[in-house]
XYZ file of C-alpha atoms in Angstrom:
264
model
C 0.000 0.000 0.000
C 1.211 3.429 -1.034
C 1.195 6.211 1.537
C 0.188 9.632 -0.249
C 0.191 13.047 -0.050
C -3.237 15.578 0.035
C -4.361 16.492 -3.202
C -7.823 16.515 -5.454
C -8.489 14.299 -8.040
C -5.052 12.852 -9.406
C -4.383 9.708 -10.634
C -2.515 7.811 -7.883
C -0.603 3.843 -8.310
C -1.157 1.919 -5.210
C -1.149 -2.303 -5.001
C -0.426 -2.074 -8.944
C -2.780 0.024 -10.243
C -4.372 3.125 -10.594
C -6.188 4.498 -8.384
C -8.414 8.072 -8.842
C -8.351 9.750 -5.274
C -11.789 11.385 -4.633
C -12.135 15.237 -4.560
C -12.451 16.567 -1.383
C -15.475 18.887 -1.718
C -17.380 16.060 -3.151
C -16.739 13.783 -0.065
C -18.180 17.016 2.141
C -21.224 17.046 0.209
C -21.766 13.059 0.417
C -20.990 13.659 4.682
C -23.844 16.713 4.263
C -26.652 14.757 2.497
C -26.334 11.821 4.906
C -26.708 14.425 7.759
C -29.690 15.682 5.960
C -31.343 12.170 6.037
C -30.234 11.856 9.479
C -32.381 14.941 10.438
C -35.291 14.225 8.650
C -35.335 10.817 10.378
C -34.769 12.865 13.817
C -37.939 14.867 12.970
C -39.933 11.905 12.554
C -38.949 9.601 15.639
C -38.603 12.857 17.711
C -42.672 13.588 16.957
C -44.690 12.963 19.955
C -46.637 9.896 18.420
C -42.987 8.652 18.286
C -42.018 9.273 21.250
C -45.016 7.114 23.125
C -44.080 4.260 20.996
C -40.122 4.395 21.532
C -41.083 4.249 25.082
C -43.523 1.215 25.160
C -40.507 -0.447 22.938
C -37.956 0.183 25.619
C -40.176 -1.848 27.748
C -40.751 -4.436 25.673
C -37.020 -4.544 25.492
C -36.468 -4.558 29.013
C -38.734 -7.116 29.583
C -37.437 -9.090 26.724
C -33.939 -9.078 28.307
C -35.314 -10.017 31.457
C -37.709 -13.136 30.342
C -34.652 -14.577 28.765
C -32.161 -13.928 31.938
C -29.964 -11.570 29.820
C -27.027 -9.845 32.150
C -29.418 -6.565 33.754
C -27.655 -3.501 32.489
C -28.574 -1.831 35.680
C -26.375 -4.712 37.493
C -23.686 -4.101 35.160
C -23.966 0.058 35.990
C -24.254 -0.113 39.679
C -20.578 -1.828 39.495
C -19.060 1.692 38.457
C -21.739 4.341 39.948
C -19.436 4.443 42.751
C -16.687 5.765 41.486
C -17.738 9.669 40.091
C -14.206 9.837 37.680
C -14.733 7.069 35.814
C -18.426 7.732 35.337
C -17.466 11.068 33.939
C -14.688 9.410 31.756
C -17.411 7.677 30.379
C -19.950 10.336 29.715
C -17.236 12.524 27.783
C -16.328 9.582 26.185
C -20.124 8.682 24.666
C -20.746 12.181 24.002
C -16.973 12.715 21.922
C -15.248 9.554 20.848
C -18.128 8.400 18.621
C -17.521 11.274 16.011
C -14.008 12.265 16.569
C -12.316 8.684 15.909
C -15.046 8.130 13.495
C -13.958 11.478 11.860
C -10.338 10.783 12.295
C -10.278 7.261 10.773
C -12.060 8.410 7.731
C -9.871 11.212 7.368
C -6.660 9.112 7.745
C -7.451 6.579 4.953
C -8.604 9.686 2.733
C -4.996 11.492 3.087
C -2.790 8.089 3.119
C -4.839 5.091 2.502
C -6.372 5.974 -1.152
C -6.913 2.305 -2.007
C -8.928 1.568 0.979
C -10.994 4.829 1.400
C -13.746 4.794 -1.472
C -14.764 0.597 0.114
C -14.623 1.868 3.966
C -16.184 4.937 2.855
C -19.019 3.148 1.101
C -19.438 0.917 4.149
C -19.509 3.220 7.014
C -22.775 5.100 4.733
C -24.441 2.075 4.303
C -24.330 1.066 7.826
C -25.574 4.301 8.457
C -28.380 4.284 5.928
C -29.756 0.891 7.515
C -29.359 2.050 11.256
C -31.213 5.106 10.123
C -34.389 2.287 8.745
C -34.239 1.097 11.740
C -34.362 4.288 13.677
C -37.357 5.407 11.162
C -40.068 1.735 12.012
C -38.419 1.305 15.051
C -37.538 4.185 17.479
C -36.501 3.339 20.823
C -36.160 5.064 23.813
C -33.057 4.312 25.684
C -32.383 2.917 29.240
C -32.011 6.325 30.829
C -34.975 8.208 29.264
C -37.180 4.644 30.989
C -39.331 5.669 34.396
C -37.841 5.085 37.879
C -39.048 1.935 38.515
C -36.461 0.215 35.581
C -33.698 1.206 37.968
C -31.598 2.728 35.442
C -29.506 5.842 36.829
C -29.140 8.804 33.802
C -25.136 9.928 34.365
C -25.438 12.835 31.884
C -27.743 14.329 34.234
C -26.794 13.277 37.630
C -22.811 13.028 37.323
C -22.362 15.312 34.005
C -20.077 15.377 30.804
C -18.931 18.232 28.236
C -22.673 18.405 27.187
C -26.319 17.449 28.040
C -29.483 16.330 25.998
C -31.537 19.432 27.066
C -28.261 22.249 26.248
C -29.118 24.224 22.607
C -27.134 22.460 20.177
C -27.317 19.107 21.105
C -30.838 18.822 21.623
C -31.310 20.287 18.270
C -28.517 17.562 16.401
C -29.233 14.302 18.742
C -31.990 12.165 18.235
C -32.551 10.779 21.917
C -35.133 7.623 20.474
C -32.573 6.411 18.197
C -31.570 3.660 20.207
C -32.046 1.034 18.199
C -28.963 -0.060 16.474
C -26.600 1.240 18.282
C -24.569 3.467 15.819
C -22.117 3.720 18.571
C -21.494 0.127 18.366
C -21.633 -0.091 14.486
C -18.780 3.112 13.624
C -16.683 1.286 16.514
C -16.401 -1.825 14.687
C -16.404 -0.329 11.567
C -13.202 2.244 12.976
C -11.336 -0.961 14.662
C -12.049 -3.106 10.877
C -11.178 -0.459 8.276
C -7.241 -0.104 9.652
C -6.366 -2.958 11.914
C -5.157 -4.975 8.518
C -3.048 -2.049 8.048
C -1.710 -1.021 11.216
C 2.350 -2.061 11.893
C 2.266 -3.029 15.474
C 0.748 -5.489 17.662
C 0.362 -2.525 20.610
C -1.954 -0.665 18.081
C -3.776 -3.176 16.687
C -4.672 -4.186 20.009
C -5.124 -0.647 21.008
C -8.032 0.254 18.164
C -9.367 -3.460 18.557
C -10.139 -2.344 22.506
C -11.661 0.428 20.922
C -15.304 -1.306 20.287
C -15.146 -3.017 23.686
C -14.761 0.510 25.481
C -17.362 1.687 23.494
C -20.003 -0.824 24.634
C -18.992 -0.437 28.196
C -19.449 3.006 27.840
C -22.933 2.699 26.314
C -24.469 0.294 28.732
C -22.921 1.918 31.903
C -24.231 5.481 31.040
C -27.533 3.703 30.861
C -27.722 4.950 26.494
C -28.255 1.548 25.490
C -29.817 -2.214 25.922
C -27.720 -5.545 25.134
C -30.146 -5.810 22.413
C -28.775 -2.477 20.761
C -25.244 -3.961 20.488
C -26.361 -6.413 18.533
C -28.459 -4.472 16.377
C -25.417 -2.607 15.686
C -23.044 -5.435 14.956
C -25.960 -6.621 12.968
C -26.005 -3.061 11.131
C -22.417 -3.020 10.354
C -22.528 -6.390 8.749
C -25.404 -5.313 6.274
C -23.466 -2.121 5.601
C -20.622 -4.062 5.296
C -22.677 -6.998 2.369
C -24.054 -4.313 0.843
C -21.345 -1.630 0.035
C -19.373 -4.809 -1.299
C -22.093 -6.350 -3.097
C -22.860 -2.869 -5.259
C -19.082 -2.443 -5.471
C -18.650 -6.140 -6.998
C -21.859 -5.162 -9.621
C -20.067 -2.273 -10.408
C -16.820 -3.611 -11.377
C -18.282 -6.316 -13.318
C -20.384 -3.853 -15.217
C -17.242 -1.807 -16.057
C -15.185 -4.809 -17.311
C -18.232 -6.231 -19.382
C -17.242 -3.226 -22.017
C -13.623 -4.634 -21.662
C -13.760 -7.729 -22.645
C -16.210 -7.403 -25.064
C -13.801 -5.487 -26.768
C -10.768 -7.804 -26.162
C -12.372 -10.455 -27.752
């Protein structure tokens, strides 16, 4: 694999052939459409018809978990509510981690990792794009948002992080009934997947393959999301995954169809 300097458009050789790197701006404007979907999928699970029903489901999950003597994430956050730091760790961690290494990976394999970018780029939208389906005939209100009763303890709001649900800007960019897959869970796996093949040392492919592990600890102990979540968002990275390689396979055959028509 070729490492590569920035620059729009050119024609670069990696693995033996050539390889177009994308233009910047365009990848912006990909990044700003998806956004736009992911807004107009807030609106609708954030309605107050919504709302109800992400509720009752968040019960039915509960009680799911329970009938079939799943681990209770409320036993698994009482283990850690005692100590205040690590709680906090935690909630900066939820509320930061998920887009900045998200960001950061994306951005590394756009500046160095050319022949890699346009698949891992195509996977982490369609993961996206099917978590957002699922947000959309499926809303879900998570652990924290759940009455009393549930035992669940909501650390943004009674230990704190950089942010809260109810502050300006994040109440108007998070959707708080999109529990269900756990995007958190799905861009982990999809960060610790897209450069673990390419990473030199053992210390740092163990270090980004912790990464995923953290992340679910930090979901279910800041009381964001149900076992079932996780694997609705393993689940969702493995469809993004099929399907970004399936319409990349289609694609390729399509354009060598021309090619050896012509050959022969």
């Amino acid at each position: 694999m070729t490492t590569v300097t920035a620059a729009t458009g050119e024609e670069i050789k990696t693995e033996g052939r050539s390889v177009r790197r994308p233009r910047w701006w365009l990848e912006i404007i990909y990044i700003l459409v998806l956004y736009e979907l992911y807004s107009a999928v807030r609106n609708i699970s954030g309605s107050v018809l919504s709302v109800t029903t992400a509720t009752q489901h968040g019960i039915d999950v509960v009680r799911l978990e329970r009938t079939v003597h799943m681990i209770n994430e409320v036993t698994v956050q009482k283990w850690f509510l005692g100590s205040h730091w690590f709680i906090k760790f935690l909630d900066v961690y939820y509320g930061t981690a998920h887009f900045v290494v998200t960001i950061g990976v994306l951005a590394w394999l756009f500046r160095t990792q050319v022949g890699r970018y346009k698949h891992w780029r195509n996977v982490i939208y369609a993961t996206t794009a099917f978590a957002l389906i699922g947000f959309i005939f499926y809303p879900l209100a998570p652990p924290r948002l759940l009455g009393s009763e549930y035992g669940f303890t909501d650390t943004i709001d009674t230990v704190g992080g950089l942010w809260n649900f109810e502050s300006g800007t994040v109440k108007n960019i998070s959707n708080q009934y999109a529990a269900m897959p756990s995007l958190h869970v799905a861009w982990s796996l999809w960060c610790a997947l897209a450069i673990i093949p390419i990473l030199k040392h053992a210390w740092s492919k163990v270090l980004i393959g912790l990464y995923p592990a953290l992340t679910i600890l930090a979901i279910v102990v800041t009381a964001n999301h149900y076992w079932l979540d996780i694997l609705g968002g393993a689940f969702a990275f493995a469809a993004g995954y099929v399907i970004a390689t399936s319409i990349e396979r289609v694609r390729r055959t399509r354009q060598a169809a021309p090619r050896l028509s012509s050959a022969a």
